[in-house]
mmCIF file of C-alpha atoms and ligand atoms in Angstrom:
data_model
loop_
_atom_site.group_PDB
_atom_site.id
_atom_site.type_symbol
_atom_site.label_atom_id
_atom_site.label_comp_id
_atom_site.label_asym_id
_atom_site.label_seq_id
_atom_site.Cartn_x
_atom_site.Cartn_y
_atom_site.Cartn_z
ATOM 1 C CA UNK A 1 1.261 21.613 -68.853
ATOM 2 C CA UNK A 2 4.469 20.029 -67.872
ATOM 3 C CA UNK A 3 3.293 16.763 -68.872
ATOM 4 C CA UNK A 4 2.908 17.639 -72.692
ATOM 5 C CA UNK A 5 7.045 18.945 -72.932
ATOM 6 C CA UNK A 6 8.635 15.689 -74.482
ATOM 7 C CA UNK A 7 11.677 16.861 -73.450
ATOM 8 C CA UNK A 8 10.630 16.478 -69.697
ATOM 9 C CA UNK A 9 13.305 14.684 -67.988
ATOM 10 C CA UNK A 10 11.223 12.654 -65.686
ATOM 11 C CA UNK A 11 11.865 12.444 -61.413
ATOM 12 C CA UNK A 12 11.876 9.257 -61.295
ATOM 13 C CA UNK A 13 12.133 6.392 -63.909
ATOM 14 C CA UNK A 14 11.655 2.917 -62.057
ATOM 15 C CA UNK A 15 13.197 0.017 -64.359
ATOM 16 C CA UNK A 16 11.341 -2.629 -65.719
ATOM 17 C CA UNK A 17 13.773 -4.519 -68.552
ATOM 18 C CA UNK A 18 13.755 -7.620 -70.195
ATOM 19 C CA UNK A 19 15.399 -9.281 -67.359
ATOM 20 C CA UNK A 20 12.765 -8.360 -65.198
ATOM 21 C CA UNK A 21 10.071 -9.785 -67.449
ATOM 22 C CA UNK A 22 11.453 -13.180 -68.094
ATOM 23 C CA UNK A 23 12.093 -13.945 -64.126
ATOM 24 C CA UNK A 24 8.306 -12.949 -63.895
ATOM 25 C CA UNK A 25 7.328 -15.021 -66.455
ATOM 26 C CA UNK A 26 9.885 -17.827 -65.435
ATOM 27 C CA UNK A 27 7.671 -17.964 -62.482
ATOM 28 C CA UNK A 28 4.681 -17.065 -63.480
ATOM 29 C CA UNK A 29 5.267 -20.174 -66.096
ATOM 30 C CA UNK A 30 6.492 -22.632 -63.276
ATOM 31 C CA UNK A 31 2.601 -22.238 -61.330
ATOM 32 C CA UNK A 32 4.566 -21.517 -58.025
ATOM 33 C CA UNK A 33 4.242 -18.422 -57.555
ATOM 34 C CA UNK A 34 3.170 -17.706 -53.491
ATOM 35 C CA UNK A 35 6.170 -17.325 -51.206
ATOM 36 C CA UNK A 36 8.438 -20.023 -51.943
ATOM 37 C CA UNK A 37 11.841 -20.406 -53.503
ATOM 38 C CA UNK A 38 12.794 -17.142 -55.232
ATOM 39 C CA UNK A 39 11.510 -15.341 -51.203
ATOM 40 C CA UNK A 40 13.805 -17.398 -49.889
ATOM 41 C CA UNK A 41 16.686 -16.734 -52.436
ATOM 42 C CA UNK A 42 15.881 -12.887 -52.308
ATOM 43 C CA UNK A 43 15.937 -13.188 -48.419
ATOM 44 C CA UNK A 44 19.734 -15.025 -48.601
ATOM 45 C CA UNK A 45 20.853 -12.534 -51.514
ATOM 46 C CA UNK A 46 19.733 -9.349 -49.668
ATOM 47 C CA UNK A 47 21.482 -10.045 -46.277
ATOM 48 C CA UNK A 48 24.913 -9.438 -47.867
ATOM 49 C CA UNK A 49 23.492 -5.821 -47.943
ATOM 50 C CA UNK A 50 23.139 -5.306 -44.636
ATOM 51 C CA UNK A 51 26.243 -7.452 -42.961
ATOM 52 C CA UNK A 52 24.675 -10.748 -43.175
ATOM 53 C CA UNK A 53 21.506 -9.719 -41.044
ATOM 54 C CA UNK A 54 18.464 -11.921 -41.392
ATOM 55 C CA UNK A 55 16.063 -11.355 -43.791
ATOM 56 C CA UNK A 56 12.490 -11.486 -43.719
ATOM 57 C CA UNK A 57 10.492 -10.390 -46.881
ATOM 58 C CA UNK A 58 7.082 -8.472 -47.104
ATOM 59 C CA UNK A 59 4.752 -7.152 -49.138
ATOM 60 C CA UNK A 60 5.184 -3.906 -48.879
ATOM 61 C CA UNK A 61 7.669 -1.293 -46.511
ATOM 62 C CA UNK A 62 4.955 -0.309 -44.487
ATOM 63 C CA UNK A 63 4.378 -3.816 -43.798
ATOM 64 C CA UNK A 64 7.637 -3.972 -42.843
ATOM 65 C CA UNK A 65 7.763 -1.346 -40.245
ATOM 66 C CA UNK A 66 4.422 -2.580 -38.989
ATOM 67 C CA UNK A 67 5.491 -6.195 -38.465
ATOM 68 C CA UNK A 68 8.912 -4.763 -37.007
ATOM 69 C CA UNK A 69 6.963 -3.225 -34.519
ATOM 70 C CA UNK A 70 4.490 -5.940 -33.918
ATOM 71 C CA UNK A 71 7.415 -8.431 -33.542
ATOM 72 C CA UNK A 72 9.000 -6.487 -30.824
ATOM 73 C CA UNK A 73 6.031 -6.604 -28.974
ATOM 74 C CA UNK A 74 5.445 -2.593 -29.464
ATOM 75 C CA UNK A 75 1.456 -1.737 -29.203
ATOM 76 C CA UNK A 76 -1.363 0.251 -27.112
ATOM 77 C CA UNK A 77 0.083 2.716 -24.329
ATOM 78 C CA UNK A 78 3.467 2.635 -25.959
ATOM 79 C CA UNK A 79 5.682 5.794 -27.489
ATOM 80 C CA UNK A 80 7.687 5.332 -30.590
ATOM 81 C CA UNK A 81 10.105 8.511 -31.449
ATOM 82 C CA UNK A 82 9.599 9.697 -35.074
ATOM 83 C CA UNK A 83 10.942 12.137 -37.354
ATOM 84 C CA UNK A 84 7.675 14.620 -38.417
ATOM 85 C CA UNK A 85 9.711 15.230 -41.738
ATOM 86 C CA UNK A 86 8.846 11.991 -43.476
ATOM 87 C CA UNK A 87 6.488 9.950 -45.719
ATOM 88 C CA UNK A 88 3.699 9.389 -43.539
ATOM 89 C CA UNK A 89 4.099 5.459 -43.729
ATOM 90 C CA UNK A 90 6.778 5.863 -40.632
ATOM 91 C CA UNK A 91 3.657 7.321 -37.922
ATOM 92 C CA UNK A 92 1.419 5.271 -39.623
ATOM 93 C CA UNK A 93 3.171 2.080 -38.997
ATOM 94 C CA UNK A 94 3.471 2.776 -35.468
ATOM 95 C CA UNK A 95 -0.595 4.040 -35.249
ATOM 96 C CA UNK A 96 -1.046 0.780 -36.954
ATOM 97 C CA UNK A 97 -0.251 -1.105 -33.909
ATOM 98 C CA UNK A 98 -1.923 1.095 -31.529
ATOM 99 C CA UNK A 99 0.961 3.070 -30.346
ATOM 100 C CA UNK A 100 1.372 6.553 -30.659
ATOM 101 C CA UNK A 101 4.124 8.613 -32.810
ATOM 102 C CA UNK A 102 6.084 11.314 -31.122
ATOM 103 C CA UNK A 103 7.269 13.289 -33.376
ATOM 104 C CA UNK A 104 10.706 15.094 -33.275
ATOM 105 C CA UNK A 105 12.959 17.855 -35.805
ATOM 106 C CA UNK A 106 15.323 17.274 -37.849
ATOM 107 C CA UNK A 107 18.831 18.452 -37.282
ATOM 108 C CA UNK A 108 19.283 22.043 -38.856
ATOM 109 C CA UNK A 109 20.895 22.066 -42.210
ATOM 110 C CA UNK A 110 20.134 18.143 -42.436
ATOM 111 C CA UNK A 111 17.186 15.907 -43.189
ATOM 112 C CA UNK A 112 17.393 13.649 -40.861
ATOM 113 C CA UNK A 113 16.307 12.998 -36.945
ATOM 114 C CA UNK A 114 17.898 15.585 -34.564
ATOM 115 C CA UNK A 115 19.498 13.109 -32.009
ATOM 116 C CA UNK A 116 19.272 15.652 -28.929
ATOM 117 C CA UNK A 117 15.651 16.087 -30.401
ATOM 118 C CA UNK A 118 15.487 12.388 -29.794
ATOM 119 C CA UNK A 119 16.647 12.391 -25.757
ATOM 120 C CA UNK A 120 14.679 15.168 -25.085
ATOM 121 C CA UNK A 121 11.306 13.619 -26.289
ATOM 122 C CA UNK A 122 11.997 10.390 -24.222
ATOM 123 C CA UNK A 123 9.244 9.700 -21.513
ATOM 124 C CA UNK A 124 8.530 6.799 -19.367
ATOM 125 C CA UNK A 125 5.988 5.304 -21.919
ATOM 126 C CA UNK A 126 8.676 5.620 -25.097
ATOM 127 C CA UNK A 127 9.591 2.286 -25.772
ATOM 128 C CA UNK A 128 11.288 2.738 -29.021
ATOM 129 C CA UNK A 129 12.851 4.844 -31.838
ATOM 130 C CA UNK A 130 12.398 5.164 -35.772
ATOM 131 C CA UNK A 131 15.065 6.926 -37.716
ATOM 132 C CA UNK A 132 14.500 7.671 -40.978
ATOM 133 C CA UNK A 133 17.432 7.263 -43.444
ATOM 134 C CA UNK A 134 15.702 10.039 -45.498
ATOM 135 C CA UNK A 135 16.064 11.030 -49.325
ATOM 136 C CA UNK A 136 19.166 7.890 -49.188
ATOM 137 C CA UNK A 137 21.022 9.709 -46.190
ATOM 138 C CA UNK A 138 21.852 7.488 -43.148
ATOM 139 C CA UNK A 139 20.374 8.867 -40.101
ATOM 140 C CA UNK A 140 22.821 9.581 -36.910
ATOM 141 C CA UNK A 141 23.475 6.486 -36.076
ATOM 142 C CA UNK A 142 26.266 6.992 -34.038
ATOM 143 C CA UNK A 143 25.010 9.258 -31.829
ATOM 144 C CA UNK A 144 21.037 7.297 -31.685
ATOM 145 C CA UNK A 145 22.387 4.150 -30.774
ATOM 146 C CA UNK A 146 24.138 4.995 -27.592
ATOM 147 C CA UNK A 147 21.331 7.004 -26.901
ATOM 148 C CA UNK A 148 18.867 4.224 -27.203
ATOM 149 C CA UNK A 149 21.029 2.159 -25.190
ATOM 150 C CA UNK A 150 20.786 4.454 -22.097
ATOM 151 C CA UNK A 151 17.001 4.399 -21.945
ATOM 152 C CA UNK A 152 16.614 0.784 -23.158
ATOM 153 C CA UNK A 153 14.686 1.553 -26.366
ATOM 154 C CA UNK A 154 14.520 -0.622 -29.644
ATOM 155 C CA UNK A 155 15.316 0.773 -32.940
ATOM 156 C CA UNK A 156 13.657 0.447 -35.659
ATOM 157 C CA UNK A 157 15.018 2.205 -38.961
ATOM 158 C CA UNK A 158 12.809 3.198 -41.818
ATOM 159 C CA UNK A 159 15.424 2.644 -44.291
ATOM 160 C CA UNK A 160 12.590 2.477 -47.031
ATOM 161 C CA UNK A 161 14.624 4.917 -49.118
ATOM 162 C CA UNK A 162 18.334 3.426 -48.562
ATOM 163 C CA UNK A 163 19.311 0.372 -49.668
ATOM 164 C CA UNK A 164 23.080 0.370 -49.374
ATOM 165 C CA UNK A 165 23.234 3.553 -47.095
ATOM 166 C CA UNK A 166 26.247 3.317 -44.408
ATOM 167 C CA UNK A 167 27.413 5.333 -41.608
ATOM 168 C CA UNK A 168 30.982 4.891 -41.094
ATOM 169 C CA UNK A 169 30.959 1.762 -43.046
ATOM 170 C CA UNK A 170 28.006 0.259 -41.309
ATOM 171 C CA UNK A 171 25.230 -0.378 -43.988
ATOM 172 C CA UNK A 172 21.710 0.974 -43.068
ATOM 173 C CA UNK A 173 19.576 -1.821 -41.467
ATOM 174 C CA UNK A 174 22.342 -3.039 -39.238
ATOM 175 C CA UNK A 175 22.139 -0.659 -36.953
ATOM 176 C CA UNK A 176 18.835 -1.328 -34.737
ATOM 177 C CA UNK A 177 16.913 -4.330 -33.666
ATOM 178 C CA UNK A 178 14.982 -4.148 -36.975
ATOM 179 C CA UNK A 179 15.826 -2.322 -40.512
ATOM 180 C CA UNK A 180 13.029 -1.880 -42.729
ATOM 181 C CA UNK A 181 13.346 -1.375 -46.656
ATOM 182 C CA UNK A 182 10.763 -1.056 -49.297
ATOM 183 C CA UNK A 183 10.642 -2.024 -53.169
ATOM 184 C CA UNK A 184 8.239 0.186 -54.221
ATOM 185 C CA UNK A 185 8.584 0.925 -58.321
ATOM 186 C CA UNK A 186 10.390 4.355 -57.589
ATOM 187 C CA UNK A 187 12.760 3.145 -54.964
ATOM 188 C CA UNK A 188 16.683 2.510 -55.607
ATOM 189 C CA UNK A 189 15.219 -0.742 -56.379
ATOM 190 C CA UNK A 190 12.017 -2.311 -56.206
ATOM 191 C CA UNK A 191 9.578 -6.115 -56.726
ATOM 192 C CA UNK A 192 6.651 -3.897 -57.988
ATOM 193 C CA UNK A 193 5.584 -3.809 -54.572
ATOM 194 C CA UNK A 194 7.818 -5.148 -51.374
ATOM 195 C CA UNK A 195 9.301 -5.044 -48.093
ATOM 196 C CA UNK A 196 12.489 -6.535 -46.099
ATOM 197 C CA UNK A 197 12.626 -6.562 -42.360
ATOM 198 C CA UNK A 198 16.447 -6.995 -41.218
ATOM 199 C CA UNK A 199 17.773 -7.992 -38.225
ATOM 200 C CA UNK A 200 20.463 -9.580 -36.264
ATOM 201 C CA UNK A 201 18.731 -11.356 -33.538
ATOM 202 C CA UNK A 202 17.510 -14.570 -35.012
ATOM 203 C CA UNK A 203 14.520 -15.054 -32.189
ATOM 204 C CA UNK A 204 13.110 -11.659 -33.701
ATOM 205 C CA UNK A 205 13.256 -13.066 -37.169
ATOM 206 C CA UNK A 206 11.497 -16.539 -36.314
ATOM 207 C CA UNK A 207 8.834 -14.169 -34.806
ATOM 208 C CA UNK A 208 8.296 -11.957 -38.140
ATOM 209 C CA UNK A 209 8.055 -15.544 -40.294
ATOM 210 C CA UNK A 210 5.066 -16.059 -38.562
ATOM 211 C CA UNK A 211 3.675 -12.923 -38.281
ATOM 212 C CA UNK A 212 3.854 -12.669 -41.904
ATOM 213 C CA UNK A 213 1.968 -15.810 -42.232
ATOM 214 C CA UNK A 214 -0.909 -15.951 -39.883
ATOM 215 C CA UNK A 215 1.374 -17.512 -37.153
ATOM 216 C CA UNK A 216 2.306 -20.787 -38.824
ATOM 217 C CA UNK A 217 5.035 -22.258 -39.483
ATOM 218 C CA UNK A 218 3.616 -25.857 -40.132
ATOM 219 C CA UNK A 219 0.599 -25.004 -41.950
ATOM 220 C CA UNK A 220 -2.587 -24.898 -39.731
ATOM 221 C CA UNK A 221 -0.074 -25.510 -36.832
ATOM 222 C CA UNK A 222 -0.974 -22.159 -35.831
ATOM 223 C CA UNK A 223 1.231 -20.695 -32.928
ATOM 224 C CA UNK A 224 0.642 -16.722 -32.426
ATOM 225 C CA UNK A 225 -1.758 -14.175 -34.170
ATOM 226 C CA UNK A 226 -0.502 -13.091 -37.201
ATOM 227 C CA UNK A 227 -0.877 -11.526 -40.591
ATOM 228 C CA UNK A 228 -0.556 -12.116 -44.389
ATOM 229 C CA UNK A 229 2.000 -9.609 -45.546
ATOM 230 C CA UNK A 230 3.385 -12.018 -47.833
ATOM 231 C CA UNK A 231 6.056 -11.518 -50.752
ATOM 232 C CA UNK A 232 4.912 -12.851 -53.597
ATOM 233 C CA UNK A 233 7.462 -15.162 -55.610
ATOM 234 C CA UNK A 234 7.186 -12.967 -58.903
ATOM 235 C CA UNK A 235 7.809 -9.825 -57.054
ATOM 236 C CA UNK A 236 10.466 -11.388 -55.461
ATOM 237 C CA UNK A 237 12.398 -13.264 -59.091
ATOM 238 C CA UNK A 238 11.795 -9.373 -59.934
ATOM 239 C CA UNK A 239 14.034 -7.911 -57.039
ATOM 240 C CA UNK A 240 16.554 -10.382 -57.362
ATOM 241 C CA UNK A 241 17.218 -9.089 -60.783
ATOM 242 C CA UNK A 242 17.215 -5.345 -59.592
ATOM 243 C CA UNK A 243 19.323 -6.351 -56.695
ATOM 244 C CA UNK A 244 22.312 -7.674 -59.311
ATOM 245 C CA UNK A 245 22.224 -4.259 -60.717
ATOM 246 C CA UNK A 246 21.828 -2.189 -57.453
ATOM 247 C CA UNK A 247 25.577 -1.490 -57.109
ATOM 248 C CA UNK A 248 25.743 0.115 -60.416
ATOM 249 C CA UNK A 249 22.737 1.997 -60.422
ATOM 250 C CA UNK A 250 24.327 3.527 -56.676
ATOM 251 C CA UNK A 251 27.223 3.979 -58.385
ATOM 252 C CA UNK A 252 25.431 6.274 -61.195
ATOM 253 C CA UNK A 253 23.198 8.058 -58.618
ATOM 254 C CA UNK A 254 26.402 9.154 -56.817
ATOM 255 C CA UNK A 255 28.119 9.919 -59.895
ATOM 256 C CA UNK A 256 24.812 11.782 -60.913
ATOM 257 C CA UNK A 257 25.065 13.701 -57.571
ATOM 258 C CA UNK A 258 28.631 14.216 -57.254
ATOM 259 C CA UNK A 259 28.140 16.226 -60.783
ATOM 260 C CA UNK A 260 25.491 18.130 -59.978
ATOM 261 C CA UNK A 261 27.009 19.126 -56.473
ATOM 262 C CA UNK A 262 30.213 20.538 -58.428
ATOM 263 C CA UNK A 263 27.607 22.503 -60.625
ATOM 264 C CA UNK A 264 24.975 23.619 -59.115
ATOM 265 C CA UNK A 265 25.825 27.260 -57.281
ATOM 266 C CA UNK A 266 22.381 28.685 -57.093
ATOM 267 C CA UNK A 267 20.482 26.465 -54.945
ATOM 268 C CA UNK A 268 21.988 24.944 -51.614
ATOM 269 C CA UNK A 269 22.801 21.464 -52.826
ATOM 270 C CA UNK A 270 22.314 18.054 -49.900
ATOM 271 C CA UNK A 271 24.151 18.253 -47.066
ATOM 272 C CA UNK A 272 26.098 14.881 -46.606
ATOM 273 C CA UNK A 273 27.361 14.207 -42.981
ATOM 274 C CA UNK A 274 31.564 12.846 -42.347
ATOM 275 C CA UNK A 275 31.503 9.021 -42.683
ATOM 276 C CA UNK A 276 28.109 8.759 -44.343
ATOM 277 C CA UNK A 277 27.601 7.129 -47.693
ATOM 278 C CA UNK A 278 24.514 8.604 -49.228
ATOM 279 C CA UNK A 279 22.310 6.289 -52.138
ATOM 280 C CA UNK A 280 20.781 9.894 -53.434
ATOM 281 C CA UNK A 281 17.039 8.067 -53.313
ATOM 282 C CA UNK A 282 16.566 11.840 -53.827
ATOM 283 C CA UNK A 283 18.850 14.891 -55.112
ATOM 284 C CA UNK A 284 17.104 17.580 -52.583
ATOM 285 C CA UNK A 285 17.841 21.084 -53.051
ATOM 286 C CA UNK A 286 16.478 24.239 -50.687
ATOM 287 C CA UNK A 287 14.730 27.293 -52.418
ATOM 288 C CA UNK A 288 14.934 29.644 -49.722
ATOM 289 C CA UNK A 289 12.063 31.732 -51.833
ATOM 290 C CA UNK A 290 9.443 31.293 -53.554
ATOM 291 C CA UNK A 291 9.714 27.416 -53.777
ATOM 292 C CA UNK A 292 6.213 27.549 -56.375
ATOM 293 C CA UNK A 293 7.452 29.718 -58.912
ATOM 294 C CA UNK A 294 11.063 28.111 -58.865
ATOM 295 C CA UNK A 295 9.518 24.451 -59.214
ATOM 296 C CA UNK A 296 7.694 26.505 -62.295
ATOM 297 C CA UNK A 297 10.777 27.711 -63.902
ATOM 298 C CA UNK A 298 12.467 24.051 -63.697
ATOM 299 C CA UNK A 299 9.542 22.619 -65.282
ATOM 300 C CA UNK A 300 9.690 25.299 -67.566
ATOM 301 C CA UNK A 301 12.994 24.289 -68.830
ATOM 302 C CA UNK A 302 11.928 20.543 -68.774
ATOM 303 C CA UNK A 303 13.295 19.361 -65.652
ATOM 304 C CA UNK A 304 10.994 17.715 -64.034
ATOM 305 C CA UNK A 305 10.819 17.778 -59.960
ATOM 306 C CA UNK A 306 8.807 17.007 -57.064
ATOM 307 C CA UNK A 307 9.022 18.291 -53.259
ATOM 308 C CA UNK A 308 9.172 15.494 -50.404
ATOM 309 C CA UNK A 309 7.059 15.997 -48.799
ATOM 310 C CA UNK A 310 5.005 19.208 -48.583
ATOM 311 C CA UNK A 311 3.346 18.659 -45.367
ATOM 312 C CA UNK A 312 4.743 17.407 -42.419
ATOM 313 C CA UNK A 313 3.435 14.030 -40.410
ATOM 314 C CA UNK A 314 2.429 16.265 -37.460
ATOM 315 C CA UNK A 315 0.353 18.515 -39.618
ATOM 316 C CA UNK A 316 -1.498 15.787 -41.933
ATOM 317 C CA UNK A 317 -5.048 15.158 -41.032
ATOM 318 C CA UNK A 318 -4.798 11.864 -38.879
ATOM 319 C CA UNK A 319 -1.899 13.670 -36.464
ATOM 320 C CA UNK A 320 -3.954 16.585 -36.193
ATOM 321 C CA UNK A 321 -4.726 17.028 -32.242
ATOM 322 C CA UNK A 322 -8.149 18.536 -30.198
ATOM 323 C CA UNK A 323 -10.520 20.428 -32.972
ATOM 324 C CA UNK A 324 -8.437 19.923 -36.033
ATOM 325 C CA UNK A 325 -4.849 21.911 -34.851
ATOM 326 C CA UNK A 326 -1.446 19.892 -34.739
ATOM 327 C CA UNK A 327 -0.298 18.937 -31.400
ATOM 328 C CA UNK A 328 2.032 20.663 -28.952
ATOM 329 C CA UNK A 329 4.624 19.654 -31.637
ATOM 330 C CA UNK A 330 7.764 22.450 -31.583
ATOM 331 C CA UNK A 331 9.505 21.573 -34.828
ATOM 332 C CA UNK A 332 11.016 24.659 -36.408
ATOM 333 C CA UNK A 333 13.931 23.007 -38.951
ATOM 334 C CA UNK A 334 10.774 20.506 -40.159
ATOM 335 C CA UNK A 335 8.655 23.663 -40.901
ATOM 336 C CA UNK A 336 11.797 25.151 -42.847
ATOM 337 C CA UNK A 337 12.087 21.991 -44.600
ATOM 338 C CA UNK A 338 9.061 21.306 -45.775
ATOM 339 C CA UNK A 339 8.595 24.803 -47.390
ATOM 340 C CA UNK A 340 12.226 24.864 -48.876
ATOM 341 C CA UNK A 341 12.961 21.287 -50.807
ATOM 342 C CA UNK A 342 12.771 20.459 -53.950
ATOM 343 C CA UNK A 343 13.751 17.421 -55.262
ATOM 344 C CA UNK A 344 15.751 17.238 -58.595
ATOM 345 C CA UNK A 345 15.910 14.091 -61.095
ATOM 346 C CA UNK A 346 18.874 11.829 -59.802
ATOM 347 C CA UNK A 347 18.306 7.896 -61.242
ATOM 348 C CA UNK A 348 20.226 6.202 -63.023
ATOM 349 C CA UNK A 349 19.495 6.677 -66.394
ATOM 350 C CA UNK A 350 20.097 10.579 -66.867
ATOM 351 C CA UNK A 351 22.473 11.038 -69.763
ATOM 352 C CA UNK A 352 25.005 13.816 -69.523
ATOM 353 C CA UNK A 353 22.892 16.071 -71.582
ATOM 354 C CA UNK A 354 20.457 16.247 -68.977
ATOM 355 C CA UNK A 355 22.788 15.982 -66.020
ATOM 356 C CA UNK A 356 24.165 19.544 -67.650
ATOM 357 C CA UNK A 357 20.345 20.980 -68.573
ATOM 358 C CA UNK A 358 19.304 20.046 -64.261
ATOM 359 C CA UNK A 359 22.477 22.105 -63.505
ATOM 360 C CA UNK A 360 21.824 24.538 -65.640
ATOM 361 C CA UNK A 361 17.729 25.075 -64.644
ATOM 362 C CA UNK A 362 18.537 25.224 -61.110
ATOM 363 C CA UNK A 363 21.841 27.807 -61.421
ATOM 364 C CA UNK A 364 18.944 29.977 -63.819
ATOM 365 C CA UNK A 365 16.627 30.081 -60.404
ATOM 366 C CA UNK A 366 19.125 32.366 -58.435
ATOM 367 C CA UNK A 367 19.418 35.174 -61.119
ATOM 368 C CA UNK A 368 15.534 34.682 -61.843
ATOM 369 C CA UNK A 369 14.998 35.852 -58.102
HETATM 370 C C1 LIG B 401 8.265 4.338 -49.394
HETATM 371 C C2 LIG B 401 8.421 4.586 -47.950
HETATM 372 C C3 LIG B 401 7.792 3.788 -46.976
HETATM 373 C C4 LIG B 401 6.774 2.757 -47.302
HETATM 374 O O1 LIG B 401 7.130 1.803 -48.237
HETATM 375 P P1 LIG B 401 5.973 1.114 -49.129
HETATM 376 O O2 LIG B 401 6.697 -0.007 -49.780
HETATM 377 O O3 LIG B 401 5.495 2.151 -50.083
HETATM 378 O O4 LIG B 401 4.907 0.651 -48.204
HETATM 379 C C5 LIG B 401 8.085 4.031 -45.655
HETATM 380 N N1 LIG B 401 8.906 5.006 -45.277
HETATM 381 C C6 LIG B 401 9.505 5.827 -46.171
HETATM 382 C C7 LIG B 401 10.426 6.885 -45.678
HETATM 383 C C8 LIG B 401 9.263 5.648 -47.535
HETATM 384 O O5 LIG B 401 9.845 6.470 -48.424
#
């Protein structure tokens, strides 16, 4: 097995240093540790990512999304647009509230949400739209927005995999009524576990306070039904030290990518769209054959990988429609997808050595064919 090489250069390899540990500690030491001061710093300190949008902290993305869609009043009989070719959180979020996902295709030779996809799938119950900045590529937001405008439909991007994304200089979650970003461990950052809802309209944000916190805002003063999808102050001392180094670590990924793009000949290397600044959450190749034995012959010469994701939404259990089949879903490019990507090691912390050994595996997979 794979696992035994010592040599394996890992997928992902989430940080936790020694600055990490003493902010934990710091307020692990100073007994207030429930959402208090360091939320509300993280909160303040995150907005500069996203144009100076509120921020709203949760406990995890998918919280995110869910409150997103709670707070803009998004529930039973309702349509939300979503990309099939995703982590399942995105439809789950929006089952979650008791509306149901339609799911759309990607754009060919991209990853992300197929914007004429999007306009066609628009019925008199859709009420909203969830791009998903996938693998660290911004979604089309130029062409969703005015889209969404014409049929009066809120936005909500699953950006869960792209902090500091931007589309013609617009960062990711400052786009729709509500950006949502998770800091799970193997995210460009991460609080251990985490979510930020962002958002420009400051009525929406007041809302997803108390949603957060069973509808209070003076405690036992409560005013709406809500949950607790509360950010812990640990986990959030712990993303305020990963959000310091952020920059840098885009910086690297970028670097990362922008070396293995100029190397890598025998795989089709990620597509990156004019004016779009991609965060490479993932370095996603295509295998246009035999995707098993290929992800073999990487591991084989110690580069570790991992496909995202293997099935598509539409096709996982939950989304399956009468007697077990998928739905009347039509989504060619998401079928192609999902059998052709594999995704290469990309963080930070590759040396050169190993930037040059992931080139060098995936150029061997063309002659191996
Ligand atoms: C990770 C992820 C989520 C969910 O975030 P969690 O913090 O794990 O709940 C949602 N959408 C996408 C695309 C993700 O990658």
């Amino acid at each position: 097995m794979a696992g035994q090489n010592a040599d394996l250069i890992p997928p992902a390899k989430p940080v936790i240093g020694e600055a990490e540990i003493e902010a934990a500690v710091r307020v692990l030491r100073s007994g207030m540790v429930v959402q208090g001061p360091e939320v509300a710093a993280f909160e303040e300190e995150f907005s500069e990512l996203v144009a100076g949008r509120h921020c709203v902290a949760v406990n995890s993305g998918t919280s995110a999304l869910q409150l997103a869609l709670l707070g803009l009043g998004i529930g039973r009989g309702d349509e939300v647009i979503v990309p099939s070719f995703s982590f399942a959180a995105s439809a789950n979020a929006v089952r979650l509230v008791g509306a149901e996902p339609v799911f759309v295709d990607i754009e060919p030779g991209s990853f992300c949400v197929d914007p004429d996809a999007v306009a066609a799938a628009v019925t008199p119950r859709t009420v909203a739209i969830m791009p998903v900045h996938l693998y660290g590529h911004p979604a089309a937001m130029d062409r969703l927005m005015p889209i969404a405008e014409r049929h009066n439909l809120a936005v909500v991007e699953d950006a869960a995999q792209a902090h500091g994304a931007a589309l013609g200089g617009q960062p990711v979650g400052a786009f729709g009524a509500a950006g949502c970003f998770s800091f799970y461990p193997t995210k460009n950052m991460h609080a251990l576990e985490g979510g930020m809802i962002t958002t420009g309209d400051p009525q929406l944000a007041r809302t997803l306070r108390l949603l957060r916190n069973q509808g209070m805002e003076q405690r036992y003063a409560n005013e709406i039904v809500g949950a607790n999808m509360r950010l812990t102050d640990v986990a959030a001392a712990i993303g305020r030290v990963q959000l310091q180094q952020l920059p840098d670590w885009t910086e690297q990924r970028r670097a990362n990518a922008k070396f293995l793009d100029s190397r890598i000949t025998g795989v089709i290397t990620p597509p990156v769209a004019d004016a779009a600044r991609h965060v490479y959450h993932q370095y996603t190749v295509r295998i246009t054959e035999d995707r098993d034995g290929a992800q073999q012959r990487l591991l084989e010469q110690g580069v570790g990988n991992a496909v995202y994701y293997p099935t598509p939404i539409h096709r996982l259990k939950p989304y399956l429609g009468e007697g077990g089949q998928p739905g009347p879903w039509d989504l060619p490019e998401t079928e192609r997808a999902a059998r052709e990507v594999v995704s290469l090691p990309i963080h930070p912390a590759l040396t050169p050595d190993q930037l040059e050994r992931i080139a060098n595996a995936a150029n061997s997979l063309a002659g191996a064919r």
